[in-house]
Each structure stands twice: as C-alpha cells, then as structure tokens.
Short mmCIF file of N, CA and C in Angstrom, two decimals:
data_model
loop_
_atom_site.label_atom_id
_atom_site.label_comp_id
_atom_site.label_asym_id
_atom_site.label_seq_id
_atom_site.Cartn_x
_atom_site.Cartn_y
_atom_site.Cartn_z
N UNK A 1 9.86 -30.38 1.86
CA UNK A 1 10.28 -30.28 2.66
C UNK A 1 8.37 -30.86 3.69
N UNK A 2 8.82 -31.99 4.48
CA UNK A 2 8.27 -32.76 5.85
C UNK A 2 8.75 -32.63 7.36
N UNK A 3 7.93 -31.41 7.30
CA UNK A 3 8.34 -30.49 8.71
C UNK A 3 9.69 -30.22 8.63
N UNK A 4 10.69 -30.25 9.98
CA UNK A 4 11.66 -29.38 9.94
C UNK A 4 12.65 -30.83 8.76
N UNK A 5 12.77 -31.49 8.77
CA UNK A 5 13.04 -32.45 7.95
C UNK A 5 13.61 -32.26 6.31
N UNK A 6 14.70 -31.96 6.29
CA UNK A 6 15.06 -31.95 4.29
C UNK A 6 14.73 -33.26 3.54
N UNK A 7 14.06 -32.55 2.55
CA UNK A 7 14.00 -33.80 1.79
C UNK A 7 14.75 -34.77 1.64
N UNK A 8 15.83 -34.03 1.51
CA UNK A 8 16.99 -35.02 0.95
C UNK A 8 17.51 -36.53 2.33
N UNK A 9 16.67 -35.99 3.39
CA UNK A 9 17.04 -37.32 4.38
C UNK A 9 16.03 -37.77 4.34
N UNK A 10 14.95 -37.40 3.77
CA UNK A 10 14.07 -39.17 3.20
C UNK A 10 14.22 -39.35 1.66
N UNK A 11 15.51 -39.68 0.82
CA UNK A 11 16.04 -40.39 -0.18
C UNK A 11 15.74 -41.15 0.60
N UNK A 12 15.18 -42.54 -0.66
CA UNK A 12 16.28 -43.85 -0.42
C UNK A 12 17.46 -44.23 -0.40
N UNK A 13 18.31 -45.28 0.15
CA UNK A 13 19.56 -45.77 -0.23
C UNK A 13 20.17 -46.80 -0.45
N UNK A 14 20.63 -46.87 -0.93
CA UNK A 14 20.90 -48.42 -1.84
C UNK A 14 21.88 -48.69 -1.63
N UNK A 15 22.99 -48.10 -0.52
CA UNK A 15 24.18 -48.67 -1.04
C UNK A 15 24.97 -50.03 0.23
N UNK A 16 24.08 -50.60 0.32
CA UNK A 16 24.63 -51.46 0.95
C UNK A 16 25.08 -53.40 0.37
N UNK A 17 24.43 -53.32 -1.17
CA UNK A 17 24.91 -54.22 -1.04
C UNK A 17 23.57 -55.65 -1.47
N UNK A 18 23.23 -55.98 -0.41
CA UNK A 18 22.20 -56.05 -0.02
C UNK A 18 20.56 -55.50 0.06
N UNK A 19 19.53 -56.61 -0.51
CA UNK A 19 17.97 -55.84 -0.66
C UNK A 19 17.08 -55.34 1.08
N UNK A 20 18.15 -56.88 2.02
CA UNK A 20 18.35 -56.50 3.56
C UNK A 20 18.08 -55.42 3.46
N UNK A 21 19.36 -55.51 3.54
CA UNK A 21 20.11 -54.31 4.10
C UNK A 21 19.45 -53.01 3.90
N UNK A 22 19.76 -53.09 2.21
CA UNK A 22 18.89 -51.35 1.69
C UNK A 22 17.61 -51.33 2.11
N UNK A 23 16.02 -52.24 3.05
CA UNK A 23 16.04 -52.05 3.76
C UNK A 23 15.87 -51.49 5.15
N UNK A 24 16.65 -51.66 5.36
CA UNK A 24 16.97 -51.05 6.96
C UNK A 24 17.17 -50.38 7.56
N UNK A 25 18.02 -49.46 5.74
CA UNK A 25 18.22 -48.26 5.53
C UNK A 25 17.11 -46.46 5.34
N UNK A 26 15.28 -47.58 5.58
CA UNK A 26 14.86 -46.97 4.98
C UNK A 26 14.14 -46.18 6.80
N UNK A 27 15.33 -46.31 7.36
CA UNK A 27 15.18 -45.12 9.48
C UNK A 27 16.39 -44.44 9.39
N UNK A 28 16.49 -43.01 9.10
CA UNK A 28 17.69 -42.20 8.75
C UNK A 28 18.30 -42.10 10.70
N UNK A 29 19.58 -42.09 10.34
CA UNK A 29 19.60 -40.88 11.83
C UNK A 29 19.01 -42.30 12.63
N UNK A 30 20.28 -43.33 12.67
CA UNK A 30 18.96 -43.83 13.56
C UNK A 30 19.82 -43.82 15.17
N UNK A 31 21.02 -42.60 15.33
CA UNK A 31 21.85 -42.66 16.95
C UNK A 31 20.77 -41.24 16.96
N UNK A 32 20.37 -40.58 15.95
CA UNK A 32 20.17 -39.23 17.31
C UNK A 32 18.29 -38.90 16.58
N UNK A 33 17.52 -39.02 15.82
CA UNK A 33 16.59 -38.61 14.94
C UNK A 33 15.00 -39.96 14.55
N UNK A 34 16.41 -40.75 14.58
CA UNK A 34 15.52 -42.10 13.38
C UNK A 34 14.61 -41.06 12.84
N UNK A 35 14.91 -41.02 11.49
CA UNK A 35 13.87 -40.08 10.96
C UNK A 35 13.48 -41.24 10.09
N UNK A 36 12.27 -41.40 9.15
CA UNK A 36 11.23 -42.67 9.20
C UNK A 36 11.14 -42.48 7.60
N UNK A 37 11.63 -43.15 7.11
CA UNK A 37 11.16 -42.64 5.44
C UNK A 37 10.45 -43.69 4.77
N UNK A 38 9.76 -44.50 6.19
CA UNK A 38 8.70 -45.37 4.77
C UNK A 38 7.34 -44.36 6.28
N UNK A 39 6.94 -43.21 5.74
CA UNK A 39 5.94 -42.82 6.40
C UNK A 39 4.68 -42.85 6.50
N UNK A 40 4.43 -42.44 5.08
CA UNK A 40 3.03 -43.74 4.85
C UNK A 40 2.63 -44.52 3.37
N UNK A 41 1.98 -45.62 3.77
CA UNK A 41 1.95 -46.71 2.87
C UNK A 41 2.42 -46.12 1.93
N UNK A 42 1.86 -45.75 0.15
CA UNK A 42 2.33 -45.37 -0.48
C UNK A 42 4.13 -45.61 -0.55
N UNK A 43 4.76 -44.79 0.83
CA UNK A 43 6.07 -44.62 0.51
C UNK A 43 6.96 -45.67 0.40
N UNK A 44 5.97 -47.19 1.04
CA UNK A 44 6.90 -48.34 1.08
C UNK A 44 6.56 -49.38 -0.60
N UNK A 45 4.84 -48.43 -1.15
CA UNK A 45 5.80 -49.33 -2.60
C UNK A 45 6.60 -48.17 -3.04
N UNK A 46 6.76 -46.91 -2.67
CA UNK A 46 7.37 -46.67 -3.59
C UNK A 46 9.07 -47.42 -4.14
N UNK A 47 9.52 -47.76 -2.63
CA UNK A 47 10.70 -48.49 -2.13
C UNK A 47 10.86 -50.03 -2.76
N UNK A 48 9.28 -49.96 -2.55
CA UNK A 48 8.48 -51.96 -3.19
C UNK A 48 9.46 -51.27 -5.40
N UNK A 49 9.08 -50.36 -5.96
CA UNK A 49 9.23 -50.70 -6.88
C UNK A 49 10.88 -49.19 -7.34
N UNK A 50 11.68 -48.51 -6.82
CA UNK A 50 12.76 -48.29 -6.69
C UNK A 50 14.17 -49.19 -6.36
N UNK A 51 13.56 -50.15 -5.58
CA UNK A 51 14.45 -51.86 -5.67
C UNK A 51 14.76 -52.23 -6.70
N UNK A 52 13.09 -52.43 -7.48
CA UNK A 52 12.98 -52.98 -9.10
C UNK A 52 12.21 -54.67 -8.50
N UNK A 53 12.00 -54.66 -7.06
CA UNK A 53 11.04 -55.95 -6.88
C UNK A 53 9.81 -56.31 -7.82
N UNK A 54 9.28 -54.70 -7.40
CA UNK A 54 8.38 -54.99 -8.85
C UNK A 54 8.08 -53.25 -9.72
N UNK A 55 7.48 -53.98 -10.75
CA UNK A 55 6.81 -52.87 -11.67
C UNK A 55 6.99 -51.91 -11.88
N UNK A 56 5.39 -52.06 -10.81
CA UNK A 56 4.64 -50.75 -10.99
C UNK A 56 4.71 -50.58 -8.99
N UNK A 57 3.90 -49.57 -8.23
CA UNK A 57 3.23 -49.71 -7.22
C UNK A 57 2.50 -50.21 -6.96
N UNK A 58 2.12 -50.61 -6.28
CA UNK A 58 1.39 -51.74 -5.48
C UNK A 58 0.26 -50.84 -4.35
N UNK A 59 -0.62 -51.69 -4.89
CA UNK A 59 -1.30 -50.99 -3.13
C UNK A 59 -0.85 -51.25 -1.81
N UNK A 60 -0.31 -50.22 -0.79
CA UNK A 60 0.36 -51.14 0.17
C UNK A 60 -1.51 -50.76 1.12
N UNK A 61 -1.37 -51.23 1.90
CA UNK A 61 -2.17 -51.79 3.21
C UNK A 61 -1.61 -50.21 4.56
N UNK A 62 -2.47 -49.93 5.21
CA UNK A 62 -1.50 -49.32 6.74
C UNK A 62 -1.24 -50.58 7.93
N UNK A 63 -1.57 -51.80 7.36
CA UNK A 63 -1.45 -53.04 8.53
C UNK A 63 -0.11 -53.49 7.50
N UNK A 64 0.30 -53.53 5.24
CA UNK A 64 1.30 -53.91 5.74
C UNK A 64 2.24 -53.13 5.75
N UNK A 65 1.97 -52.09 5.65
CA UNK A 65 2.81 -50.91 6.41
C UNK A 65 3.82 -51.38 7.36
N UNK A 66 2.87 -51.30 8.67
CA UNK A 66 3.39 -51.79 9.93
C UNK A 66 4.52 -53.06 10.18
N UNK A 67 3.83 -53.80 9.03
CA UNK A 67 4.47 -55.15 9.55
C UNK A 67 5.68 -54.92 8.58
N UNK A 68 5.93 -54.40 7.75
CA UNK A 68 7.17 -53.88 6.86
C UNK A 68 7.64 -53.59 8.26
N UNK A 69 7.50 -52.94 8.55
CA UNK A 69 7.95 -51.30 9.46
C UNK A 69 8.72 -52.54 10.85
N UNK A 70 8.20 -53.72 11.15
CA UNK A 70 8.26 -54.44 12.33
C UNK A 70 10.31 -55.06 11.73
N UNK A 71 9.11 -55.74 10.01
CA UNK A 71 10.04 -56.88 10.08
C UNK A 71 11.50 -55.97 9.79
N UNK A 72 11.98 -54.64 9.14
CA UNK A 72 12.92 -53.81 8.29
C UNK A 72 13.08 -54.00 9.87
N UNK A 73 12.55 -53.56 11.06
CA UNK A 73 13.34 -53.04 12.81
C UNK A 73 14.21 -54.98 13.02
N UNK A 74 12.87 -55.68 12.73
CA UNK A 74 13.80 -56.94 13.79
C UNK A 74 15.27 -57.44 12.33
N UNK A 75 15.30 -57.50 11.52
CA UNK A 75 16.42 -57.49 10.27
C UNK A 75 17.03 -56.95 10.94
N UNK A 76 17.00 -55.46 10.60
CA UNK A 76 18.12 -54.37 11.22
C UNK A 76 18.93 -54.61 12.57
N UNK A 77 18.12 -54.76 13.68
CA UNK A 77 18.38 -55.93 15.21
C UNK A 77 19.56 -56.81 14.99
N UNK A 78 19.42 -57.64 14.16
CA UNK A 78 19.97 -59.40 14.05
C UNK A 78 21.58 -59.22 13.06
N UNK A 79 21.33 -58.00 12.08
CA UNK A 79 21.60 -58.14 11.35
C UNK A 79 23.72 -56.76 11.92
N UNK A 80 22.99 -55.83 12.88
CA UNK A 80 24.10 -55.22 13.80
C UNK A 80 24.77 -56.55 14.70
N UNK A 81 24.81 -57.35 15.21
CA UNK A 81 25.75 -58.57 15.14
C UNK A 81 25.69 -59.99 15.08
N UNK A 82 25.17 -59.15 13.48
CA UNK A 82 25.38 -60.95 12.89
C UNK A 82 26.83 -61.04 12.56
N UNK A 83 26.58 -62.47 12.71
CA UNK A 83 27.97 -63.49 12.75
C UNK A 83 29.13 -63.68 14.27
N UNK A 84 28.44 -62.72 14.79
CA UNK A 84 29.65 -62.67 15.85
C UNK A 84 28.77 -63.13 17.11
N UNK A 85 27.20 -62.88 17.50
CA UNK A 85 26.00 -63.46 18.50
C UNK A 85 25.28 -64.34 17.91
N UNK A 86 24.11 -64.69 19.60
CA UNK A 86 22.74 -65.25 18.96
C UNK A 86 22.23 -64.23 18.83
N UNK A 87 20.90 -64.20 17.68
CA UNK A 87 19.44 -63.01 17.89
C UNK A 87 18.84 -63.16 18.48
N UNK A 88 18.53 -62.13 18.19
CA UNK A 88 16.72 -62.29 19.41
C UNK A 88 15.60 -63.19 18.96
N UNK A 89 14.96 -64.98 19.93
CA UNK A 89 14.49 -65.10 18.85
C UNK A 89 13.43 -64.99 18.42
N UNK A 90 12.49 -63.32 19.42
CA UNK A 90 11.38 -62.93 18.26
C UNK A 90 11.80 -62.25 17.53
N UNK A 91 13.15 -61.82 17.10
CA UNK A 91 13.70 -61.33 16.15
C UNK A 91 13.91 -62.49 14.92
N UNK A 92 14.25 -63.13 15.10
CA UNK A 92 14.13 -64.35 14.46
C UNK A 92 13.14 -65.15 14.27
N UNK A 93 12.36 -65.32 14.42
CA UNK A 93 10.88 -66.03 14.45
C UNK A 93 10.29 -64.98 13.65
N UNK A 94 10.06 -62.73 14.32
CA UNK A 94 9.51 -62.15 13.00
C UNK A 94 10.55 -62.79 11.58
N UNK A 95 11.35 -63.60 11.23
CA UNK A 95 12.05 -62.98 10.24
C UNK A 95 11.46 -64.59 9.55
N UNK A 96 11.50 -65.27 10.23
CA UNK A 96 11.37 -66.79 9.44
C UNK A 96 9.47 -66.94 8.93
N UNK A 97 8.66 -66.14 10.04
CA UNK A 97 7.32 -66.22 9.69
C UNK A 97 7.16 -65.40 8.01
N UNK A 98 8.01 -64.51 8.01
CA UNK A 98 7.39 -63.89 6.79
C UNK A 98 8.78 -64.63 5.48
N UNK A 99 9.52 -64.98 5.71
CA UNK A 99 10.30 -66.01 4.96
C UNK A 99 9.21 -67.27 4.39
N UNK A 100 8.27 -67.54 5.12
CA UNK A 100 7.66 -68.79 5.38
C UNK A 100 5.76 -68.72 3.69
N UNK A 101 6.48 -67.35 3.94
CA UNK A 101 5.19 -66.89 2.96
C UNK A 101 5.82 -66.89 1.53
N UNK A 102 4.91 -66.24 0.08
CA UNK A 102 4.64 -66.79 -0.77
C UNK A 102 5.95 -65.64 -1.29
N UNK A 103 7.15 -65.52 -1.81
CA UNK A 103 7.83 -64.75 -2.47
C UNK A 103 7.38 -64.23 -3.22
N UNK A 104 8.31 -63.28 -3.63
CA UNK A 104 8.08 -62.91 -5.41
C UNK A 104 8.18 -63.57 -6.32
N UNK A 105 7.46 -63.98 -7.64
CA UNK A 105 7.79 -64.93 -8.56
C UNK A 105 8.28 -64.60 -9.84
N UNK A 106 9.42 -64.53 -10.77
CA UNK A 106 9.77 -64.81 -11.79
C UNK A 106 8.85 -64.53 -12.79
N UNK A 107 8.75 -64.17 -13.35
CA UNK A 107 7.01 -63.80 -14.43
C UNK A 107 8.16 -63.89 -16.17
N UNK A 108 8.30 -64.68 -16.13
CA UNK A 108 8.97 -64.35 -18.32
C UNK A 108 7.72 -63.98 -19.32
N UNK A 109 9.20 -62.98 -19.73
CA UNK A 109 7.83 -61.85 -20.77
C UNK A 109 7.94 -63.25 -21.69
N UNK A 110 7.54 -62.32 -23.03
CA UNK A 110 7.07 -63.55 -23.72
C UNK A 110 7.68 -63.20 -25.58
N UNK A 111 8.58 -62.10 -24.44
CA UNK A 111 9.88 -62.21 -25.67
C UNK A 111 11.46 -63.38 -24.74
N UNK A 112 10.58 -63.95 -23.96
CA UNK A 112 11.77 -65.07 -24.05
C UNK A 112 12.51 -64.47 -21.99
N UNK A 113 12.06 -63.25 -22.11
CA UNK A 113 13.54 -62.92 -21.01
C UNK A 113 12.79 -62.96 -20.63
N UNK A 114 13.03 -62.80 -18.15
CA UNK A 114 12.34 -62.41 -17.04
C UNK A 114 12.15 -61.28 -17.08
N UNK A 115 10.69 -60.29 -17.59
CA UNK A 115 10.20 -59.23 -17.96
C UNK A 115 9.74 -58.54 -15.74
N UNK A 116 9.34 -59.85 -15.31
CA UNK A 116 9.07 -58.68 -14.19
C UNK A 116 9.19 -60.18 -13.33
N UNK A 117 8.33 -59.28 -11.57
CA UNK A 117 8.47 -60.39 -10.84
C UNK A 117 6.51 -60.13 -10.45
N UNK A 118 5.90 -61.41 -10.07
CA UNK A 118 4.72 -61.02 -9.73
C UNK A 118 4.25 -61.99 -8.68
N UNK A 119 2.75 -61.62 -7.91
CA UNK A 119 2.87 -62.87 -6.84
C UNK A 119 1.15 -61.57 -7.10
N UNK A 120 0.01 -62.18 -5.78
CA UNK A 120 -1.28 -62.20 -6.10
C UNK A 120 -1.57 -60.86 -5.11
N UNK A 121 -0.33 -61.53 -3.83
CA UNK A 121 -0.50 -59.98 -2.75
C UNK A 121 1.65 -59.70 -3.23
N UNK A 122 1.28 -58.81 -4.14
CA UNK A 122 2.81 -58.14 -3.81
C UNK A 122 3.13 -57.86 -2.30
N UNK A 123 2.62 -56.77 -1.76
CA UNK A 123 3.49 -56.03 -0.27
C UNK A 123 4.30 -56.94 0.22
N UNK A 124 3.33 -58.40 0.41
CA UNK A 124 3.85 -59.21 1.51
C UNK A 124 4.64 -60.61 0.88
N UNK A 125 4.31 -60.56 -0.56
CA UNK A 125 5.06 -61.47 -1.23
C UNK A 125 6.73 -60.45 -1.40
N UNK A 126 6.92 -59.15 -1.38
CA UNK A 126 8.69 -58.37 -1.34
C UNK A 126 8.53 -58.51 0.30
N UNK A 127 8.19 -58.65 0.93
CA UNK A 127 8.44 -58.71 2.70
C UNK A 127 9.03 -59.85 2.32
N UNK A 128 8.19 -61.38 2.19
CA UNK A 128 9.03 -62.70 2.04
C UNK A 128 10.26 -62.76 1.36
N UNK A 129 10.01 -61.89 0.29
CA UNK A 129 11.92 -61.79 -0.32
C UNK A 129 12.82 -61.34 -0.06
N UNK A 130 12.22 -60.02 1.17
CA UNK A 130 12.67 -59.57 1.20
C UNK A 130 13.80 -60.60 2.96
N UNK A 131 13.18 -61.01 3.82
CA UNK A 131 13.60 -61.86 4.97
C UNK A 131 13.80 -62.57 4.34
N UNK A 132 14.45 -64.08 2.80
CA UNK A 132 14.95 -64.95 2.89
C UNK A 132 15.75 -64.43 2.51
N UNK A 133 15.86 -62.81 1.90
CA UNK A 133 17.36 -62.30 1.40
C UNK A 133 17.96 -61.71 2.78
N UNK A 134 18.04 -61.76 4.04
CA UNK A 134 17.80 -61.73 5.26
C UNK A 134 18.54 -63.16 5.78
N UNK A 135 17.65 -64.48 5.85
CA UNK A 135 18.17 -65.47 6.35
C UNK A 135 19.44 -65.40 5.45
N UNK A 136 19.67 -65.52 3.70
CA UNK A 136 20.95 -65.73 3.17
C UNK A 136 21.75 -65.25 3.72
N UNK A 137 22.27 -63.44 3.69
CA UNK A 137 23.03 -63.71 5.03
C UNK A 137 23.48 -63.36 5.93
N UNK A 138 22.53 -63.70 6.47
CA UNK A 138 22.47 -63.86 8.23
C UNK A 138 22.88 -65.43 8.86
N UNK A 139 23.04 -66.53 7.13
CA UNK A 139 23.14 -67.72 7.77
C UNK A 139 24.16 -67.90 6.99
N UNK A 140 24.44 -67.92 5.91
CA UNK A 140 25.89 -67.74 4.77
C UNK A 140 27.34 -66.52 5.09
N UNK A 141 28.58 -66.57 4.56
CA UNK A 141 29.61 -66.86 4.76
C UNK A 141 29.92 -65.06 4.73
N UNK A 142 28.08 -63.98 4.62
CA UNK A 142 28.62 -63.03 4.16
C UNK A 142 28.60 -62.95 5.31
N UNK A 143 27.80 -63.14 6.76
CA UNK A 143 27.32 -63.05 8.06
C UNK A 143 28.76 -61.87 8.76
N UNK A 144 29.76 -62.46 8.71
CA UNK A 144 30.32 -61.68 9.43
C UNK A 144 31.24 -60.45 8.99
N UNK A 145 30.46 -59.98 7.79
CA UNK A 145 31.11 -58.73 7.02
C UNK A 145 30.02 -57.52 6.92
N UNK A 146 28.91 -58.13 8.06
CA UNK A 146 27.86 -56.81 7.97
C UNK A 146 29.19 -55.54 8.39
N UNK A 147 29.33 -54.49 8.18
CA UNK A 147 29.61 -53.54 9.29
C UNK A 147 28.68 -52.75 8.60
N UNK A 148 28.12 -51.57 9.69
CA UNK A 148 28.54 -50.33 10.32
C UNK A 148 28.89 -49.17 9.66
N UNK A 149 28.25 -48.10 9.26
CA UNK A 149 29.88 -47.11 8.38
C UNK A 149 30.62 -46.57 9.74
N UNK A 150 31.26 -46.31 8.86
CA UNK A 150 31.89 -46.11 10.21
C UNK A 150 32.23 -44.57 10.24
N UNK A 151 31.69 -43.45 8.98
CA UNK A 151 30.92 -41.74 9.88
C UNK A 151 30.21 -42.14 9.83
N UNK A 152 30.62 -40.85 11.80
CA UNK A 152 29.84 -41.13 12.90
C UNK A 152 28.38 -40.06 11.93
N UNK A 153 27.86 -39.88 10.99
CA UNK A 153 26.29 -39.58 11.01
C UNK A 153 26.26 -40.30 9.83
N UNK A 154 26.09 -41.09 9.91
CA UNK A 154 26.03 -42.61 8.27
C UNK A 154 24.91 -43.34 9.21
N UNK A 155 26.39 -44.32 9.77
CA UNK A 155 25.37 -45.02 10.55
C UNK A 155 24.86 -46.46 9.45
N UNK A 156 25.37 -46.35 8.63
CA UNK A 156 23.83 -47.22 7.10
C UNK A 156 24.48 -48.87 7.47
N UNK A 157 24.17 -49.40 7.24
CA UNK A 157 24.18 -50.93 7.43
C UNK A 157 24.57 -51.41 5.79
N UNK A 158 26.69 -52.39 6.26
CA UNK A 158 26.56 -52.66 4.08
C UNK A 158 27.30 -53.50 4.45
N UNK A 159 27.80 -55.28 3.60
CA UNK A 159 27.93 -56.14 3.69
C UNK A 159 29.30 -55.68 3.00
N UNK A 160 30.73 -55.49 3.48
CA UNK A 160 32.03 -56.03 3.47
C UNK A 160 32.45 -56.93 2.12
N UNK A 161 32.72 -56.26 1.00
CA UNK A 161 33.03 -57.77 0.30
C UNK A 161 34.53 -57.14 -0.08
N UNK A 162 35.52 -56.35 0.70
CA UNK A 162 36.51 -56.71 -0.47
C UNK A 162 37.37 -57.19 0.58
N UNK A 163 38.39 -57.58 -0.68
CA UNK A 163 39.20 -58.77 0.12
C UNK A 163 39.50 -59.00 0.96
N UNK A 164 40.15 -57.69 1.66
CA UNK A 164 40.75 -58.01 2.09
C UNK A 164 40.46 -58.28 4.07
N UNK A 165 38.61 -57.41 3.73
CA UNK A 165 37.74 -57.13 4.53
C UNK A 165 38.12 -56.34 5.54
N UNK A 166 38.15 -54.56 5.79
CA UNK A 166 38.40 -54.04 6.29
C UNK A 166 37.64 -52.83 5.80
N UNK A 167 37.08 -52.47 5.22
CA UNK A 167 35.73 -51.66 3.98
C UNK A 167 35.63 -50.73 5.23
N UNK A 168 35.69 -49.65 5.37
CA UNK A 168 34.39 -49.21 6.57
C UNK A 168 33.94 -48.18 6.02
N UNK A 169 33.46 -47.68 5.33
CA UNK A 169 32.28 -46.73 4.50
C UNK A 169 31.41 -47.56 3.91
N UNK A 170 30.00 -46.79 4.49
CA UNK A 170 28.94 -48.11 3.04
C UNK A 170 29.37 -47.55 1.75
N UNK A 171 29.15 -46.28 1.04
CA UNK A 171 30.25 -45.66 0.44
C UNK A 171 31.21 -44.13 0.18
N UNK A 172 32.56 -45.55 -0.85
CA UNK A 172 33.34 -43.42 -1.36
C UNK A 172 33.42 -42.97 -1.11
N UNK A 173 32.65 -42.86 -2.54
CA UNK A 173 32.36 -41.66 -2.79
C UNK A 173 31.71 -40.79 -1.99
N UNK A 174 30.94 -41.16 -1.33
CA UNK A 174 29.75 -39.84 -0.42
C UNK A 174 30.98 -40.22 0.80
N UNK A 175 30.93 -41.00 2.53
CA UNK A 175 31.70 -41.03 3.05
C UNK A 175 32.45 -41.87 3.75
N UNK A 176 32.95 -42.38 2.49
CA UNK A 176 34.58 -42.75 2.55
C UNK A 176 35.17 -41.58 2.15
N UNK A 177 35.25 -40.77 1.04
CA UNK A 177 35.31 -39.29 0.93
C UNK A 177 35.41 -38.51 2.30
N UNK A 178 33.71 -37.85 2.77
CA UNK A 178 33.66 -37.12 3.58
C UNK A 178 34.42 -37.39 4.40
N UNK A 179 34.47 -38.03 4.92
CA UNK A 179 35.76 -38.50 5.69
C UNK A 179 37.31 -37.56 5.55
N UNK A 180 37.54 -38.42 4.93
CA UNK A 180 38.83 -38.22 4.42
C UNK A 180 39.35 -36.71 4.05
N UNK A 181 38.44 -36.11 3.59
CA UNK A 181 38.95 -34.70 3.98
C UNK A 181 38.43 -33.62 5.19
N UNK A 182 36.76 -34.37 5.57
CA UNK A 182 37.56 -33.31 7.40
C UNK A 182 38.35 -34.02 7.89
N UNK A 183 39.35 -35.49 7.59
CA UNK A 183 40.33 -35.46 8.29
C UNK A 183 41.13 -34.12 8.09
N UNK A 184 41.68 -34.42 6.73
CA UNK A 184 42.58 -33.61 5.97
C UNK A 184 42.69 -32.13 6.48
N UNK A 185 41.26 -31.49 6.26
CA UNK A 185 40.43 -30.40 7.06
C UNK A 185 41.63 -30.00 8.48
N UNK A 186 40.80 -30.61 9.20
CA UNK A 186 41.59 -31.07 10.52
C UNK A 186 42.94 -31.15 10.79
N UNK A 187 44.10 -31.50 9.87
CA UNK A 187 45.33 -31.84 9.98
C UNK A 187 45.57 -29.74 9.77
N UNK A 188 45.50 -29.76 8.55
CA UNK A 188 45.99 -28.72 7.72
C UNK A 188 45.48 -27.32 8.66
N UNK A 189 44.56 -27.59 9.90
CA UNK A 189 44.00 -26.68 10.59
C UNK A 189 44.99 -26.56 11.22
N UNK A 190 45.95 -28.00 11.67
CA UNK A 190 46.20 -29.05 12.88
C UNK A 190 47.64 -27.54 12.66
N UNK A 191 48.17 -27.72 11.38
CA UNK A 191 49.60 -27.17 10.86
C UNK A 191 49.27 -26.02 11.28
N UNK A 192 48.34 -25.39 10.87
CA UNK A 192 48.15 -23.81 10.58
C UNK A 192 49.03 -23.20 11.56
N UNK A 193 47.94 -23.15 12.94
CA UNK A 193 47.74 -22.90 14.25
C UNK A 193 48.37 -23.27 15.18
N UNK A 194 49.57 -24.44 14.43
CA UNK A 194 51.24 -24.51 15.16
C UNK A 194 51.74 -23.84 14.47
N UNK A 195 51.57 -23.66 13.33
CA UNK A 195 52.65 -23.00 12.44
C UNK A 195 52.23 -20.96 13.31
N UNK A 196 51.39 -20.30 13.51
CA UNK A 196 51.31 -20.04 13.60
C UNK A 196 52.36 -18.91 15.14
N UNK A 197 52.60 -20.02 15.92
CA UNK A 197 52.19 -19.56 17.34
C UNK A 197 54.22 -19.27 17.26
#
C-alpha cells in the first residue's frame, strides 16, 4: 500500500475498448482524490507492457513520464466532449504533436508472424501510437459513442459499441452489477421499512 491509497486503487484498468481511453484511466477517482497511477517512470513502462504495446519494460525518463501525463490529460479533456463540441485548441495541438512523431512499428518474427513492436525510442513511439489512436477515435464514427461510466464512484471513459448505443457502465460485470445490486438492496430495504409501519 502506498500511503493511504490501497494497492487495488493503483491497478491499471483496460475496460474502455480503446488504447487512448485506457491511457486516461491511469488516473483514478478523478471526481474526488485524483489517484495518480503513473507515479514514477517505471509505472509508465509497466503500463506499456501491460497494454501489449511493447514486449519488455523500456527505460522511462522523468521527462517522458511528464510528457505522457500531459498527453493523457489532453486526451481526457478531448474525450469528454467528443462528438458534441469543439475541443480545446491546446489539447488538439498536444495530441497532433505526438501523433506526428514516429509510432511503434510492427516487427515480423523469423517464423513469419508479427512478434513485437519496435522503435529506437520506444516510449516516445508508444505515446505517438496512443495519440494516433485518439485521433482515429475522435475523428471517426465512434466519437459520439465515448461515454463516462454511470456508476458514481467510477467515471472511467469507454466506447459504447452496443447496438442501441445506450450502454451505461464501463463493465457490466463490475460497475453494472454493483449498481444493480445496490439499487436492489435499496428497494428491498425500502419495502421492508414500509412493510413494518
């Protein structure tokens, strides 16, 4: 446990359906404590491995960590109103600046299968890859399908790929079930209270 933050709060989440939105989830509880999950350079390296962007943890500098956080926040602020209003020009500039850099390149293994991704500067290339994913999302048909989880204590962003476009939770198995269970218990308690009068 780090300070007063439980270890589970520092765990990475990959529920959004898009790389760029998973990157925004490296901050938890934005509505309350704003838990930073990329606390040190090695955390960013670990996140890049966990996403599958790179095969082994790259060395990450303090400057790359700061740049990653800056890109993450530009993506988050742009994702919130995606498809409904114009994004902030500074955030657009941040995302475009990273997207203009060389992204991670796929590398074909000797067995003829794609084995890994590669770059001379893997952290910068990974950030460029994330920025390109953000541009693809925000400028494409799914821009107006970016949602924020309806569970009051979650707020993760996700892409609603449901046919009717009315998905409310980042993950039904977690936030959806918790919300439904809480509502059920509230109804039961209310019925019991009213029945006892």
